[in-house]
């Protein structure tokens, strides 16, 4: 890859002006970039080119790819509804590789450790590069400069929808794995051995890709009800033996933390919300699927029970804990963005108040508003935070890319954003002078909760005022940072080369930061 | 309007090559026209231009129209979910007229007698012309050449979606009336005084219009569940005192015919389906909301009970009768396109097997297939049929335009299309040498059932074979026509001027026929 031209963006980060074959706009500031023109639109199909009886079944993945016109250099998308139990993406590239296809762009909604398998196709040229989150092994591979032909592009869930909608990324062939589908292509993730809940991450692909393949291990007669994916957008359907590993589809992260430190962070976060008046009749909240976030939900439950408070809705990933709050009547609606366990799936099937959403409804910045902004409080994680409340969620302090953005950036638009983080991890301070990678601008991050005190963003004078006299340990962020450094010492800075390996996009499609090749690894 | 250039299309009908400011393709034959290019796409919005808390409420229709940038010559759409009880469209044009706006194009999904009120705005220049179905008084007005500035354009429900999707019609401002909505614009038609069932006819408008206004008389707190219209596509929301007249929202046509002649037609239709082997385990059917069609459903029910047969799904408008078949277990799913009564609404709320559809899923010809083709048998009406099985559904034999196309054309793609019609109405034969207006090409129409015999399209050798020996009165269509003419005499032909007043579009956007100004009316 030729060395791209760089520019320092509005966040003070050096970002490339072009990569992966097209130019990109540097970050201009939060809510500063105004999109122009019209959305992308797929070619006009005609029903006369499809079987009149609606039966679009083909016999194999290879046949589906061939009939979709698979060629060198195309962009293929897959989705992470099966999480680390995904058995489909690897088979897609096995098929493409057997067909002798080269230089494919893989555009997953997220990648998981199970996709380490695909490194061999990056090595042999079947895959050109990956545009999408790279967790674990693929992140490490990328950080070491081994994905040589293109930059990784990390987008939020909403940003991925925006990129497709705005025509920034064009998918030639989308392969959608579904727990249940009919021969016409109507599909949902609710039943069958690979039931995973909703299929929201594939919505944009079904709307904007040239060709759409739905693969299932559970083909039912038309109509597949409900249809989360419309068969009217689908070209080919396919019954496969195995597309997901049920045990691994269930996320490993949906257990409440048992660590006393984490539980303390969660309790402090809930207490802060209570003191700030956020937990009130009809409020709304979102918390992630991590152990601490789940624990926050449990502390919310306790407070809500005590004060007889009901939330209007909870957004985000659903799981056993949230479902039990819904069924207890503490939450009126779950607006589900990702179903993390089978209790979530069961509830989604049974309960009309457990509603499936998509990155379009919840997160797309280039729409006429989205749900994220309506949520009263969101509790998120971070790998690093700086003294101006900027946060990092994709790289570790050693410079390695190890996580995707997920819905994290999109959630920053909620009314109050709280990051409960330990002051240090493995004796490495979490609060820094400057985050290794900028994922979230500090002006959108309101509160940092640590085990040694709570820092409130000075921009949120209202919150500072509200918790005065509450007895909560509110402290300036600089003080927290100094304290961590007194205990752990000043953190070392990671060494980087001048070789960019990936970029982080902002929710509006502009380039927020660059991830550089680490300089200190031994091959 | 300048006299347009005409061409004889593949159906032998003379059609204008351009009208209403743009060129149009003449009908090329069934499944012969291949669309080119990409779908239309709306401008890219940005959530930063919308209230972050999601509250898009304005105080009045005038404020909504003003903020939407209403200007002379714009295209405004409304929808017929409230049928003859619609109180919204008239108020929209009252507001526009008070604002002094001229030359608006009205693009309704259908018009009803209640919209006769709008003739005054055609007269005073506030409305330039109507692109959409013109039932009753508006049809008469148009047929008499009084809508002088533009041609009426009659499209099927699927054709209306196609026209918006393909960019043939561009809506500046869509005004969507909803039984229930939240301040963000999520909306459904399920509750409140103006509950009307689903809001499928407004789906395309919400996706493709520049500006979208949702008006309701029943504003609920976010989130309005379920959302049939996504608030993410909505610009402004509005609580109005009255948008629909509940008594008139319920269609007057959803009563089973009591006429012995009609009941006989219905029974004969059902017997034909039984003899042809169409009523079998897992079959599917669609029948309209007219008295005869409803009666067909009841005869189906009888046969299904006797033979212990269950239908996989019924498509089309829902009503008391269809709902009771669902609840009796005779039908597994209702794929509802329009909810004709409150029993339909109740069922849609309560029963996940009562599924709402849209013209996109059911009817859009320019998609990757649609549901219509998957239906085993559809029973439809017609005003006239010719000896080649071509049919008319919009004009009467006196030449007057009095009905819209509705889903009629789209349903012709079902596996077997049956038209039960009386051999004559008011002593005017229904079977003609040539239909006054061509709405459905004969090759798609399979069976005509009359009280004096059943005519099967010679193209359907399979059906002819199947009912051999059944004892059913199968006769050549020419014989039926001759018999009617022996009884009633040869029908007079309507007189027309050379002035086109409207066109009928085919499902693919091509022009199927022209409706001419009647020549024999006295002003």
Short mmCIF file of N, CA and C in Angstrom, two decimals, chain B residues 57-161:
data_model
loop_
_atom_site.label_atom_id
_atom_site.label_comp_id
_atom_site.label_asym_id
_atom_site.label_seq_id
_atom_site.Cartn_x
_atom_site.Cartn_y
_atom_site.Cartn_z
N UNK B 57 -42.28 17.29 18.14
CA UNK B 57 -43.64 17.81 18.06
C UNK B 57 -43.70 19.26 17.61
N UNK B 58 -44.64 19.54 16.74
CA UNK B 58 -44.98 20.93 16.40
C UNK B 58 -46.44 21.12 16.78
N UNK B 59 -46.90 22.37 16.70
CA UNK B 59 -48.21 22.68 17.29
C UNK B 59 -49.38 22.58 16.32
N UNK B 60 -49.10 22.73 15.04
CA UNK B 60 -50.21 22.74 14.08
C UNK B 60 -49.76 22.18 12.75
N UNK B 61 -50.74 21.79 11.96
CA UNK B 61 -50.48 21.31 10.62
C UNK B 61 -49.76 22.39 9.81
N UNK B 62 -50.21 23.62 10.00
CA UNK B 62 -49.59 24.73 9.27
C UNK B 62 -48.12 24.87 9.64
N UNK B 63 -47.83 24.77 10.93
CA UNK B 63 -46.43 24.85 11.37
C UNK B 63 -45.61 23.70 10.77
N UNK B 64 -46.20 22.52 10.77
CA UNK B 64 -45.50 21.35 10.21
C UNK B 64 -45.21 21.57 8.72
N UNK B 65 -46.20 22.06 8.00
CA UNK B 65 -46.02 22.28 6.56
C UNK B 65 -45.00 23.40 6.30
N UNK B 66 -45.07 24.43 7.11
CA UNK B 66 -44.15 25.56 6.96
C UNK B 66 -42.71 25.10 7.22
N UNK B 67 -42.54 24.37 8.33
CA UNK B 67 -41.19 23.88 8.67
C UNK B 67 -40.70 22.85 7.67
N UNK B 68 -41.63 22.20 6.98
CA UNK B 68 -41.24 21.24 5.94
C UNK B 68 -40.90 21.96 4.63
N UNK B 69 -41.07 23.28 4.63
CA UNK B 69 -40.68 24.07 3.45
C UNK B 69 -41.71 24.05 2.34
N UNK B 70 -42.99 23.93 2.69
CA UNK B 70 -44.04 23.89 1.67
C UNK B 70 -43.95 25.07 0.71
N UNK B 71 -43.95 24.74 -0.58
CA UNK B 71 -43.87 25.77 -1.62
C UNK B 71 -44.81 25.42 -2.77
N UNK B 72 -45.12 26.40 -3.59
CA UNK B 72 -45.93 26.17 -4.79
C UNK B 72 -45.35 25.02 -5.61
N UNK B 73 -46.23 24.16 -6.12
CA UNK B 73 -45.79 23.13 -7.05
C UNK B 73 -45.28 21.86 -6.41
N UNK B 74 -45.28 21.81 -5.10
CA UNK B 74 -44.76 20.60 -4.43
C UNK B 74 -45.75 19.44 -4.53
N UNK B 75 -45.22 18.26 -4.22
CA UNK B 75 -46.04 17.05 -4.21
C UNK B 75 -46.26 16.61 -2.76
N UNK B 76 -47.53 16.47 -2.41
CA UNK B 76 -47.93 16.11 -1.04
C UNK B 76 -48.61 14.75 -1.07
N UNK B 77 -48.22 13.86 -0.17
CA UNK B 77 -48.91 12.57 -0.14
C UNK B 77 -49.70 12.39 1.15
N UNK B 78 -50.81 11.67 1.03
CA UNK B 78 -51.56 11.21 2.20
C UNK B 78 -51.99 9.76 1.92
N UNK B 79 -52.66 9.14 2.87
CA UNK B 79 -52.93 7.70 2.79
C UNK B 79 -54.36 7.35 3.15
N UNK B 80 -54.79 6.21 2.69
CA UNK B 80 -56.21 5.90 2.82
C UNK B 80 -56.51 4.91 3.93
N UNK B 81 -55.64 4.86 4.95
CA UNK B 81 -55.91 3.94 6.05
C UNK B 81 -57.24 4.25 6.74
N UNK B 82 -57.65 5.51 6.69
CA UNK B 82 -58.92 5.88 7.33
C UNK B 82 -60.10 5.76 6.35
N UNK B 83 -59.76 5.31 5.13
CA UNK B 83 -60.81 5.12 4.12
C UNK B 83 -61.76 6.33 4.04
N UNK B 84 -63.06 6.08 4.02
CA UNK B 84 -63.99 7.21 3.85
C UNK B 84 -64.16 8.01 5.15
N UNK B 85 -63.42 7.63 6.18
CA UNK B 85 -63.45 8.38 7.42
C UNK B 85 -62.23 9.29 7.57
N UNK B 86 -61.49 9.49 6.48
CA UNK B 86 -60.29 10.32 6.54
C UNK B 86 -60.64 11.79 6.76
N UNK B 87 -60.12 12.36 7.83
CA UNK B 87 -60.35 13.78 8.09
C UNK B 87 -59.05 14.56 7.97
N UNK B 88 -57.98 13.89 7.52
CA UNK B 88 -56.67 14.53 7.50
C UNK B 88 -56.36 15.22 6.18
N UNK B 89 -56.56 14.51 5.07
CA UNK B 89 -56.16 15.07 3.77
C UNK B 89 -56.85 16.41 3.53
N UNK B 90 -58.14 16.48 3.85
CA UNK B 90 -58.85 17.74 3.63
C UNK B 90 -58.25 18.87 4.46
N UNK B 91 -57.86 18.54 5.69
CA UNK B 91 -57.26 19.56 6.56
C UNK B 91 -55.88 20.00 6.05
N UNK B 92 -55.15 19.05 5.46
CA UNK B 92 -53.84 19.39 4.91
C UNK B 92 -53.99 20.46 3.83
N UNK B 93 -54.97 20.25 2.94
CA UNK B 93 -55.12 21.22 1.85
C UNK B 93 -55.83 22.50 2.30
N UNK B 94 -56.65 22.41 3.35
CA UNK B 94 -57.17 23.63 3.96
C UNK B 94 -56.01 24.50 4.43
N UNK B 95 -55.07 23.86 5.12
CA UNK B 95 -53.91 24.60 5.64
C UNK B 95 -53.09 25.19 4.50
N UNK B 96 -52.82 24.36 3.49
CA UNK B 96 -52.02 24.84 2.35
C UNK B 96 -52.72 26.00 1.66
N UNK B 97 -54.03 25.87 1.52
CA UNK B 97 -54.80 26.93 0.85
C UNK B 97 -54.76 28.22 1.66
N UNK B 98 -54.90 28.08 2.97
CA UNK B 98 -54.82 29.28 3.83
C UNK B 98 -53.45 29.93 3.73
N UNK B 99 -52.44 29.12 3.47
CA UNK B 99 -51.08 29.66 3.33
C UNK B 99 -50.87 30.28 1.94
N UNK B 100 -51.88 30.17 1.10
CA UNK B 100 -51.79 30.79 -0.23
C UNK B 100 -50.98 29.97 -1.23
N UNK B 101 -50.81 28.69 -0.94
CA UNK B 101 -49.99 27.82 -1.80
C UNK B 101 -50.79 27.37 -3.02
N UNK B 102 -50.12 27.28 -4.16
CA UNK B 102 -50.77 26.89 -5.42
C UNK B 102 -50.07 25.68 -6.06
N UNK B 103 -50.82 25.07 -6.97
CA UNK B 103 -50.24 24.06 -7.89
C UNK B 103 -49.64 22.84 -7.20
N UNK B 104 -50.23 22.43 -6.11
CA UNK B 104 -49.74 21.22 -5.44
C UNK B 104 -50.19 19.97 -6.20
N UNK B 105 -49.33 18.98 -6.21
CA UNK B 105 -49.74 17.66 -6.70
C UNK B 105 -50.14 16.84 -5.48
N UNK B 106 -51.33 16.27 -5.54
CA UNK B 106 -51.75 15.39 -4.44
C UNK B 106 -51.51 13.95 -4.85
N UNK B 107 -50.75 13.25 -4.04
CA UNK B 107 -50.38 11.87 -4.34
C UNK B 107 -50.90 10.95 -3.22
N UNK B 108 -52.21 10.70 -3.23
CA UNK B 108 -52.77 9.85 -2.18
C UNK B 108 -52.52 8.38 -2.51
N UNK B 109 -52.57 7.53 -1.50
CA UNK B 109 -52.52 6.08 -1.79
C UNK B 109 -53.87 5.62 -2.33
N UNK B 110 -54.92 6.35 -2.01
CA UNK B 110 -56.24 6.17 -2.63
C UNK B 110 -57.09 7.35 -2.19
N UNK B 111 -58.09 7.68 -2.97
CA UNK B 111 -59.02 8.73 -2.56
C UNK B 111 -60.39 8.12 -2.37
N UNK B 112 -61.20 8.76 -1.58
CA UNK B 112 -62.53 8.24 -1.25
C UNK B 112 -63.56 9.35 -1.46
N UNK B 113 -64.83 9.01 -1.40
CA UNK B 113 -65.85 10.04 -1.59
C UNK B 113 -65.69 11.25 -0.66
N UNK B 114 -65.16 11.00 0.56
CA UNK B 114 -64.99 12.13 1.49
C UNK B 114 -64.05 13.21 0.92
N UNK B 115 -63.28 12.84 -0.08
CA UNK B 115 -62.34 13.81 -0.65
C UNK B 115 -62.93 14.65 -1.77
N UNK B 116 -64.22 14.47 -2.02
CA UNK B 116 -64.94 15.35 -2.96
C UNK B 116 -64.72 16.81 -2.55
N UNK B 117 -64.59 17.01 -1.26
CA UNK B 117 -64.29 18.31 -0.65
C UNK B 117 -63.14 19.03 -1.36
N UNK B 118 -62.19 18.24 -1.88
CA UNK B 118 -60.97 18.84 -2.46
C UNK B 118 -61.19 19.39 -3.87
N UNK B 119 -62.34 19.11 -4.45
CA UNK B 119 -62.60 19.64 -5.80
C UNK B 119 -62.46 21.16 -5.81
N UNK B 120 -62.84 21.79 -4.70
CA UNK B 120 -62.74 23.27 -4.68
C UNK B 120 -61.28 23.73 -4.79
N UNK B 121 -60.37 22.89 -4.33
CA UNK B 121 -58.95 23.27 -4.44
C UNK B 121 -58.37 22.95 -5.81
N UNK B 122 -58.98 21.98 -6.50
CA UNK B 122 -58.64 21.80 -7.92
C UNK B 122 -59.15 23.02 -8.71
N UNK B 123 -60.31 23.50 -8.30
CA UNK B 123 -60.93 24.64 -9.00
C UNK B 123 -60.16 25.94 -8.76
N UNK B 124 -59.69 26.12 -7.52
CA UNK B 124 -59.04 27.43 -7.24
C UNK B 124 -57.52 27.39 -7.45
N UNK B 125 -57.01 26.25 -7.88
CA UNK B 125 -55.59 26.21 -8.23
C UNK B 125 -54.66 25.82 -7.09
N UNK B 126 -55.20 25.58 -5.90
CA UNK B 126 -54.33 25.12 -4.80
C UNK B 126 -53.78 23.73 -5.14
N UNK B 127 -54.67 22.87 -5.69
CA UNK B 127 -54.21 21.56 -6.17
C UNK B 127 -54.11 21.59 -7.69
N UNK B 128 -52.97 21.21 -8.20
CA UNK B 128 -52.74 21.20 -9.65
C UNK B 128 -53.42 19.98 -10.28
N UNK B 129 -53.08 18.81 -9.78
CA UNK B 129 -53.77 17.60 -10.21
C UNK B 129 -53.54 16.49 -9.18
N UNK B 130 -54.26 15.42 -9.36
CA UNK B 130 -54.17 14.29 -8.43
C UNK B 130 -53.49 13.13 -9.14
N UNK B 131 -52.42 12.60 -8.53
CA UNK B 131 -51.82 11.36 -9.04
C UNK B 131 -52.19 10.25 -8.08
N UNK B 132 -53.22 9.48 -8.43
CA UNK B 132 -53.63 8.42 -7.52
C UNK B 132 -55.03 8.00 -7.87
N UNK B 133 -55.50 6.99 -7.18
CA UNK B 133 -56.82 6.46 -7.52
C UNK B 133 -57.88 7.50 -7.24
N UNK B 134 -58.89 7.54 -8.09
CA UNK B 134 -59.97 8.50 -7.91
C UNK B 134 -61.29 7.78 -7.94
N UNK B 135 -61.75 7.44 -6.74
CA UNK B 135 -63.03 6.75 -6.61
C UNK B 135 -64.16 7.77 -6.65
N UNK B 136 -65.29 7.35 -7.10
CA UNK B 136 -66.53 8.12 -6.97
C UNK B 136 -66.45 9.54 -7.53
N UNK B 137 -66.77 10.54 -6.70
CA UNK B 137 -66.95 11.90 -7.20
C UNK B 137 -65.70 12.46 -7.90
N UNK B 138 -64.51 12.17 -7.38
CA UNK B 138 -63.30 12.68 -8.01
C UNK B 138 -63.08 12.02 -9.37
N UNK B 139 -63.45 10.75 -9.47
CA UNK B 139 -63.35 10.03 -10.74
C UNK B 139 -64.29 10.65 -11.77
N UNK B 140 -65.50 10.91 -11.34
CA UNK B 140 -66.49 11.52 -12.22
C UNK B 140 -65.98 12.89 -12.71
N UNK B 141 -65.48 13.68 -11.78
CA UNK B 141 -64.94 15.02 -12.09
C UNK B 141 -63.84 14.90 -13.13
N UNK B 142 -62.97 13.91 -12.93
CA UNK B 142 -61.85 13.71 -13.85
C UNK B 142 -62.35 13.25 -15.22
N UNK B 143 -63.27 12.29 -15.21
CA UNK B 143 -63.80 11.76 -16.47
C UNK B 143 -64.45 12.84 -17.31
N UNK B 144 -64.95 13.84 -16.66
CA UNK B 144 -65.61 14.92 -17.40
C UNK B 144 -64.62 15.99 -17.85
N UNK B 145 -63.35 15.70 -17.69
CA UNK B 145 -62.32 16.59 -18.22
C UNK B 145 -62.10 17.84 -17.40
N UNK B 146 -62.55 17.79 -16.14
CA UNK B 146 -62.48 19.01 -15.33
C UNK B 146 -61.16 19.18 -14.60
N UNK B 147 -60.39 18.06 -14.46
CA UNK B 147 -59.07 18.21 -13.84
C UNK B 147 -58.11 18.57 -14.98
N UNK B 148 -57.99 19.85 -15.24
CA UNK B 148 -57.43 20.30 -16.52
C UNK B 148 -55.91 20.31 -16.57
N UNK B 149 -55.25 20.42 -15.42
CA UNK B 149 -53.81 20.73 -15.47
C UNK B 149 -52.88 19.52 -15.53
N UNK B 150 -53.43 18.36 -15.29
CA UNK B 150 -52.56 17.17 -15.33
C UNK B 150 -53.40 15.93 -15.51
N UNK B 151 -52.74 14.83 -15.82
CA UNK B 151 -53.47 13.57 -15.96
C UNK B 151 -53.55 12.86 -14.62
N UNK B 152 -54.70 12.23 -14.38
CA UNK B 152 -54.75 11.31 -13.26
C UNK B 152 -53.87 10.11 -13.58
N UNK B 153 -53.19 9.58 -12.58
CA UNK B 153 -52.34 8.41 -12.82
C UNK B 153 -52.78 7.32 -11.83
N UNK B 154 -53.36 6.27 -12.39
CA UNK B 154 -53.86 5.19 -11.54
C UNK B 154 -52.81 4.10 -11.43
N UNK B 155 -52.41 3.85 -10.20
CA UNK B 155 -51.41 2.80 -9.96
C UNK B 155 -51.97 1.78 -8.98
N UNK B 156 -51.51 0.57 -9.10
CA UNK B 156 -51.80 -0.44 -8.10
C UNK B 156 -51.06 -0.07 -6.81
N UNK B 157 -51.42 -0.72 -5.72
CA UNK B 157 -50.69 -0.48 -4.46
C UNK B 157 -49.20 -0.79 -4.65
N UNK B 158 -48.91 -1.89 -5.31
CA UNK B 158 -47.51 -2.23 -5.57
C UNK B 158 -46.86 -1.24 -6.52
N UNK B 159 -47.62 -0.77 -7.49
CA UNK B 159 -47.12 0.20 -8.46
C UNK B 159 -46.80 1.54 -7.83
N UNK B 160 -47.58 1.87 -6.78
CA UNK B 160 -47.30 3.13 -6.09
C UNK B 160 -45.96 3.02 -5.34
N UNK B 161 -45.74 1.86 -4.71
CA UNK B 161 -44.45 1.66 -4.04
C UNK B 161 -43.32 1.72 -5.07
#
